[in-house]
mmCIF file of N, CA and C in Angstrom:
data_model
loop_
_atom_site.group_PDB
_atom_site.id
_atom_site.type_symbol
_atom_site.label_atom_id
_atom_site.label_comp_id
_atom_site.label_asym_id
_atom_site.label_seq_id
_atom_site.Cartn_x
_atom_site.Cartn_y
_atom_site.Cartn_z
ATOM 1 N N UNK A 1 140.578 121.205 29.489
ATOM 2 C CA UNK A 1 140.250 122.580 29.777
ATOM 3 C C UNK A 1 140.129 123.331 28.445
ATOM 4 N N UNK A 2 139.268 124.120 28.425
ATOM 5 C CA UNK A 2 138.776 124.693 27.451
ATOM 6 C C UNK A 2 139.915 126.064 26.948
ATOM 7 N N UNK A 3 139.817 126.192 24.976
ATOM 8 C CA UNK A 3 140.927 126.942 24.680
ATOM 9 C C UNK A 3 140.442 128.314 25.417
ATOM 10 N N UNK A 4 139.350 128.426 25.555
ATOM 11 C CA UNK A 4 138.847 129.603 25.792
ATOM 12 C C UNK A 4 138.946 130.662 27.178
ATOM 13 N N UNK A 5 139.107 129.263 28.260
ATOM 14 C CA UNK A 5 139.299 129.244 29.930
ATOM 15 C C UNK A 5 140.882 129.395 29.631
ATOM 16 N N UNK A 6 141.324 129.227 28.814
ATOM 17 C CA UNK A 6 143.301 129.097 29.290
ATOM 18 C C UNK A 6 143.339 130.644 28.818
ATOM 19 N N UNK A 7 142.962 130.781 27.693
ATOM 20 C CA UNK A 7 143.287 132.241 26.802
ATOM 21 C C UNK A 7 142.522 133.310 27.703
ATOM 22 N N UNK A 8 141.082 133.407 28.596
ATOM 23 C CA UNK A 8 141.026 133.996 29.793
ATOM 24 C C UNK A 8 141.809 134.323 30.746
ATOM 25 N N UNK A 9 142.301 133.447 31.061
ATOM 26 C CA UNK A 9 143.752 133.421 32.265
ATOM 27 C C UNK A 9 144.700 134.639 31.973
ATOM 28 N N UNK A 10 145.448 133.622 30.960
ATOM 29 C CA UNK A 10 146.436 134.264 30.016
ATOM 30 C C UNK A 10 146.107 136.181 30.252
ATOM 31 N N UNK A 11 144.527 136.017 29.325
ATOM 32 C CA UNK A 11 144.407 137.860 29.485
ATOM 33 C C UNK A 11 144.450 138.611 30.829
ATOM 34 N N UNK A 12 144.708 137.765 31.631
ATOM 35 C CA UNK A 12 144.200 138.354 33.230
ATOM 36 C C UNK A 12 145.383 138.235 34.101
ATOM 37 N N UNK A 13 146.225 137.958 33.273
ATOM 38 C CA UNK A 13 147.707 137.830 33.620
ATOM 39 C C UNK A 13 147.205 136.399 35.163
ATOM 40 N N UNK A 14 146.804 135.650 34.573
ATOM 41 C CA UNK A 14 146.797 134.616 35.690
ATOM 42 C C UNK A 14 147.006 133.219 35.391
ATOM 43 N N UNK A 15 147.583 132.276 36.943
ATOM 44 C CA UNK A 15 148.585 131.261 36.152
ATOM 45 C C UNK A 15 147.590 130.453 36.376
ATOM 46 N N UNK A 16 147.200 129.733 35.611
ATOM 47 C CA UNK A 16 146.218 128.639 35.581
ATOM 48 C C UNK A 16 147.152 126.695 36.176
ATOM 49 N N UNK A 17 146.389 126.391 37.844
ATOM 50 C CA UNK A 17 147.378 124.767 37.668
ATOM 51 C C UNK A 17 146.075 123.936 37.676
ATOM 52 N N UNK A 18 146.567 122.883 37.447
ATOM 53 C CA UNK A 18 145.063 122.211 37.217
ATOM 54 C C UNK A 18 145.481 120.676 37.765
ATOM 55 N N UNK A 19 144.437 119.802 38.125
ATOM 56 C CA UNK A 19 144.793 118.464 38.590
ATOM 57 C C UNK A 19 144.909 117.776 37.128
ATOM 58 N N UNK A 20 144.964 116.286 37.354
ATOM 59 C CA UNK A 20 144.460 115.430 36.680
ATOM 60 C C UNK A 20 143.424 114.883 36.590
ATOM 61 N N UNK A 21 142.819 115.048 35.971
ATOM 62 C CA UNK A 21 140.834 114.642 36.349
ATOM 63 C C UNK A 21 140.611 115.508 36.762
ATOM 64 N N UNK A 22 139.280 114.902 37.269
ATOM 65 C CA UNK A 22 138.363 115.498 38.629
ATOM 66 C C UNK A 22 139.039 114.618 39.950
ATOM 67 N N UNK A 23 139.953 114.953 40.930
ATOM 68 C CA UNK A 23 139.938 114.394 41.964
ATOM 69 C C UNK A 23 139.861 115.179 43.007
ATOM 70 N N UNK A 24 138.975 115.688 44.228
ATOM 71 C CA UNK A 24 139.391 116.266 45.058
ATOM 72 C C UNK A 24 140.510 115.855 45.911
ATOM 73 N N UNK A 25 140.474 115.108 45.686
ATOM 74 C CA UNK A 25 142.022 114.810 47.033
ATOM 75 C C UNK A 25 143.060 115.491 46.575
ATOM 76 N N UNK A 26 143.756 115.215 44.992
ATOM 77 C CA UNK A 26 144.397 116.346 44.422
ATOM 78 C C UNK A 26 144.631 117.736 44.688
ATOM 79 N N UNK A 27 143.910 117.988 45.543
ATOM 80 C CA UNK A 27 143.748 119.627 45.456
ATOM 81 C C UNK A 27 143.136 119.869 46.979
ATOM 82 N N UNK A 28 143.412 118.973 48.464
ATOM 83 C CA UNK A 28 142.416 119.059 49.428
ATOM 84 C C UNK A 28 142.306 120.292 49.830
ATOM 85 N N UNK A 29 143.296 120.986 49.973
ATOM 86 C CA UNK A 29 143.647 122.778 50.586
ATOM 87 C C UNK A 29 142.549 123.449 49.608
ATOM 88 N N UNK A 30 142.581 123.796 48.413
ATOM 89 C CA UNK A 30 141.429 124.544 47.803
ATOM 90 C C UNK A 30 140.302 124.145 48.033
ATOM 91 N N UNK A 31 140.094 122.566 47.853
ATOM 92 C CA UNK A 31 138.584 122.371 48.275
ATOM 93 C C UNK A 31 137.932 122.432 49.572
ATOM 94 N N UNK A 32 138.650 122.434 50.331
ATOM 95 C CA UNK A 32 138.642 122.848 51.353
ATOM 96 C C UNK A 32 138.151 124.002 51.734
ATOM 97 N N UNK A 33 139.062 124.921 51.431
ATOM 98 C CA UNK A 33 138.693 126.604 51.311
ATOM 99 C C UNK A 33 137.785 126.895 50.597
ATOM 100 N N UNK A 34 136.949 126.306 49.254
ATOM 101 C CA UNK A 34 135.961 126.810 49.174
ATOM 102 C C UNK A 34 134.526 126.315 49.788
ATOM 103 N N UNK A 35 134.847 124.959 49.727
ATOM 104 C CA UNK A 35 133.676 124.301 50.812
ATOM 105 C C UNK A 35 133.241 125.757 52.071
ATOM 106 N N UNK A 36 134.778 126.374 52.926
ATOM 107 C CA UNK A 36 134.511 127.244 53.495
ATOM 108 C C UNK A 36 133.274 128.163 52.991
ATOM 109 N N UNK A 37 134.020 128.707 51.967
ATOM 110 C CA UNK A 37 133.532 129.974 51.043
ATOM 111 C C UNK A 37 131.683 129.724 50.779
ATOM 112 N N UNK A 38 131.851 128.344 50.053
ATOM 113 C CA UNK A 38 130.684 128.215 49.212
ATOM 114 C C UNK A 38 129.440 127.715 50.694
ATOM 115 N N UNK A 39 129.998 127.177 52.294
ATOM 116 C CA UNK A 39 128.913 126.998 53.046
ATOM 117 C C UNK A 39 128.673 128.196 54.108
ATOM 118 N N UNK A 40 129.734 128.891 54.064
ATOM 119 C CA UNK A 40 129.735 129.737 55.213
ATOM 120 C C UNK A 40 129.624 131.210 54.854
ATOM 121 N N UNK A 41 130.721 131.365 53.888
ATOM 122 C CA UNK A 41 130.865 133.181 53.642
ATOM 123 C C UNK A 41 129.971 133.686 52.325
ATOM 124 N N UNK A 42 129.507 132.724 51.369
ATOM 125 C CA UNK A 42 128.601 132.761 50.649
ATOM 126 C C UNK A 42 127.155 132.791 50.574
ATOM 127 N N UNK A 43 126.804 133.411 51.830
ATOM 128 C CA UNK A 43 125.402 133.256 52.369
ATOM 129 C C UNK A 43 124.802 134.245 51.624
ATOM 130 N N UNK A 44 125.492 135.509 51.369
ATOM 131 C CA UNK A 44 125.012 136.311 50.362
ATOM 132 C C UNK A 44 126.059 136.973 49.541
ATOM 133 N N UNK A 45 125.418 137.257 48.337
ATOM 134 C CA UNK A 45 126.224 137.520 46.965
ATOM 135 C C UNK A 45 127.128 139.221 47.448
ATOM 136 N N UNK A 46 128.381 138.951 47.240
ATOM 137 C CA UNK A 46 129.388 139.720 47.433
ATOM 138 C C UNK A 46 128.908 140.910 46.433
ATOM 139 N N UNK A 47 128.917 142.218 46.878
ATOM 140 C CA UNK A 47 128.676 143.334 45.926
ATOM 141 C C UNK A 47 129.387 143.931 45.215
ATOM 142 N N UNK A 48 130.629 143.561 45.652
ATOM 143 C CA UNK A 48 132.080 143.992 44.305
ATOM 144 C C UNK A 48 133.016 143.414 44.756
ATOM 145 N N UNK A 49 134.392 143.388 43.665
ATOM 146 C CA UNK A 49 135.214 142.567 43.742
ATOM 147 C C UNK A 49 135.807 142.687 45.255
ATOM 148 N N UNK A 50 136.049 143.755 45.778
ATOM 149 C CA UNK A 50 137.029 143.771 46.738
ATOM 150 C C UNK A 50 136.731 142.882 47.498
ATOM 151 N N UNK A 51 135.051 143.316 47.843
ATOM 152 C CA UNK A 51 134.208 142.427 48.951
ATOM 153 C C UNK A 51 134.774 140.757 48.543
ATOM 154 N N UNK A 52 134.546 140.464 47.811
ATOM 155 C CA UNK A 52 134.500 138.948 47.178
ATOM 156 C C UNK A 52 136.486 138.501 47.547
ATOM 157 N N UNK A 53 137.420 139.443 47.305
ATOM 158 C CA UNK A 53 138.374 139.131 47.896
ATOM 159 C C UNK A 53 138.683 139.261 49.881
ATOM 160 N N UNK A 54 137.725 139.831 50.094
ATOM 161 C CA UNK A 54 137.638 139.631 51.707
ATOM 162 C C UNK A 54 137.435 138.850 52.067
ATOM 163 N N UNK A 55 136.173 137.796 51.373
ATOM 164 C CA UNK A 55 135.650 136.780 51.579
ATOM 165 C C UNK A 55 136.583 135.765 51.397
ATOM 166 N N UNK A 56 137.370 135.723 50.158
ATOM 167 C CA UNK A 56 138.191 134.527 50.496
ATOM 168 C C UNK A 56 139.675 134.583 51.373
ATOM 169 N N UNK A 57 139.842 135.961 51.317
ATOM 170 C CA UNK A 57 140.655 136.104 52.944
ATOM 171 C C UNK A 57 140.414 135.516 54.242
ATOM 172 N N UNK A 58 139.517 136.261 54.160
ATOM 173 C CA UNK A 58 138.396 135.216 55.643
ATOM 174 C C UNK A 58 138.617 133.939 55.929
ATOM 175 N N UNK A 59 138.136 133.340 54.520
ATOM 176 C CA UNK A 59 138.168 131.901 54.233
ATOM 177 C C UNK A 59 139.318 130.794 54.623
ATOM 178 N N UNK A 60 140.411 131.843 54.213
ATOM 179 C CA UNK A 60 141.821 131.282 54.246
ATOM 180 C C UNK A 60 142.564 131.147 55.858
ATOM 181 N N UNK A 61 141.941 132.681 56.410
ATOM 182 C CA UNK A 61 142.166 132.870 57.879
ATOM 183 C C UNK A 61 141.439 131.451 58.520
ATOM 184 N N UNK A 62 140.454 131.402 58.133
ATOM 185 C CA UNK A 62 140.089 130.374 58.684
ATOM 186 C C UNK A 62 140.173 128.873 59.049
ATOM 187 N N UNK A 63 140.503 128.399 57.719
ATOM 188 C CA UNK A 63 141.316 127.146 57.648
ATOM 189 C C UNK A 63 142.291 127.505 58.134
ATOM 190 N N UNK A 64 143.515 128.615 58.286
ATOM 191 C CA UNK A 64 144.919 128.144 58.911
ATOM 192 C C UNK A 64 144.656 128.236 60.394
ATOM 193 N N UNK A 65 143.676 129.205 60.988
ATOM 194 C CA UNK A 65 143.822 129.634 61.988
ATOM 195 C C UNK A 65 142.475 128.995 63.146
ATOM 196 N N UNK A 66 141.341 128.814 62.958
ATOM 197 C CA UNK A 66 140.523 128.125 63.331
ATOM 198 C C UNK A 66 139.927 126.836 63.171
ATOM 199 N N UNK A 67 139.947 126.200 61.842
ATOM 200 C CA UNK A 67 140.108 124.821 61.939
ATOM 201 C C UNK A 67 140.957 123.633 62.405
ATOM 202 N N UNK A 68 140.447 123.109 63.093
ATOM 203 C CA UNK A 68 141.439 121.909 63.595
ATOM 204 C C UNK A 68 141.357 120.697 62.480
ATOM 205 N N UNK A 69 142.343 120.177 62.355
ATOM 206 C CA UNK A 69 142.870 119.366 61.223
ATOM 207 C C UNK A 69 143.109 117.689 61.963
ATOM 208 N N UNK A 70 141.948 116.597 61.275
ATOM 209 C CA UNK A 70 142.692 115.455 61.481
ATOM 210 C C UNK A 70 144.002 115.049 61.132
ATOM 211 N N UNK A 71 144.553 114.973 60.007
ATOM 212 C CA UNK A 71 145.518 115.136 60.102
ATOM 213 C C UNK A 71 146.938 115.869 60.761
ATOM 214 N N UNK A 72 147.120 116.970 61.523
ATOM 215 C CA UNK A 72 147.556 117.102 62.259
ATOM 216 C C UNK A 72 146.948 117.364 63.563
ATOM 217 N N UNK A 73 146.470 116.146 64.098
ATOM 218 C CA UNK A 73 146.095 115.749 65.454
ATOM 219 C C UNK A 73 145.582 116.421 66.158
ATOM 220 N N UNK A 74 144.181 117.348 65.071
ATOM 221 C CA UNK A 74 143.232 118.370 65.450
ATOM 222 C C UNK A 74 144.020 119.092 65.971
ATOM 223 N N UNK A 75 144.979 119.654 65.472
ATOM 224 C CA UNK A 75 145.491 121.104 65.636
ATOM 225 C C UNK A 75 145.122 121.705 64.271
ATOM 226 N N UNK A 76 145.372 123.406 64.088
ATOM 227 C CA UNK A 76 145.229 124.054 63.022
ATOM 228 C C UNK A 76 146.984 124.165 62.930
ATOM 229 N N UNK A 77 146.605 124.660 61.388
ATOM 230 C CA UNK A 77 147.892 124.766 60.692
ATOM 231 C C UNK A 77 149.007 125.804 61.019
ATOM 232 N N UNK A 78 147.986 126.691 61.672
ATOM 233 C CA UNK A 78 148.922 128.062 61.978
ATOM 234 C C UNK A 78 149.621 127.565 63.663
ATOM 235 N N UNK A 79 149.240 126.880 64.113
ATOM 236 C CA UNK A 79 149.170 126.122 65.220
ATOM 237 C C UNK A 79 150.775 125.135 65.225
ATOM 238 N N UNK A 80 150.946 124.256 64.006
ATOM 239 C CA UNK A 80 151.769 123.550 63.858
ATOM 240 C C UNK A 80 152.451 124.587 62.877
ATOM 241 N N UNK A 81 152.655 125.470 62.701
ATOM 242 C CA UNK A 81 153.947 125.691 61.980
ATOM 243 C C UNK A 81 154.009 126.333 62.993
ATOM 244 N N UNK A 82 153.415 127.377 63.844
ATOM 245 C CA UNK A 82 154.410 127.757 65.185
ATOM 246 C C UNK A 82 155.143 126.982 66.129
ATOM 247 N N UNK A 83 154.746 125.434 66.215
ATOM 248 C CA UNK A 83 155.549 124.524 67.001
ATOM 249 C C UNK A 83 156.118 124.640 66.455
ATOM 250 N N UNK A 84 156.927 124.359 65.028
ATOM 251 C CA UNK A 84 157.775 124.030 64.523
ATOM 252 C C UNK A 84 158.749 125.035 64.622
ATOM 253 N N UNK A 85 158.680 126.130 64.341
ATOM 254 C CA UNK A 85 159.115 127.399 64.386
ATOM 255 C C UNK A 85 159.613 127.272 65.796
ATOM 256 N N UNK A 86 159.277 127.061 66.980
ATOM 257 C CA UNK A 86 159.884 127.032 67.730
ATOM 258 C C UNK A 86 160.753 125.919 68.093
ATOM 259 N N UNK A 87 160.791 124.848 67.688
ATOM 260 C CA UNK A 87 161.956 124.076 67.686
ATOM 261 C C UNK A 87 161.461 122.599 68.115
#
């Protein structure tokens, strides 16, 4: 990663984590969410920041709350932590 991308961060008071490599599996939850972002809510260019943070709100609502997950036995996530939550 570039000195230039860390010292960005840094100025933006933001914590930079990073994988090893390139692996998506490393990271399935983000890629995930932007796959969202970049096929669905990105249809057209966000007109200011706020907008652009709605969008990945959305995004996020979406994976916990409307996607069903192979891994948990096509349920969504918001789905299985309320089972759990209930006992």
């Amino acid at each position: 990663c570039s000195s230039y991308y860390q010292k960005l961060h840094r100025q933006h008071g933001v914590i930079c984590s990073m994988t090893d490599g390139y692996d998506c599996y490393q990271n399935a939850l983000a890629e995930r969410v932007n796959g969202i972002l970049k096929t669905e809510l990105l249809l057209q260019r966000p007109v200011d920041l706020a907008q652009a943070r709605r969008m990945v709100g959305e995004s996020v609502a979406i994976y916990n709350h409307e996607r069903p997950h192979l891994s948990l036995q096509m349920q969504t996530p918001d789905a299985v932590h309320r089972a759990s939550l209930a006992g």
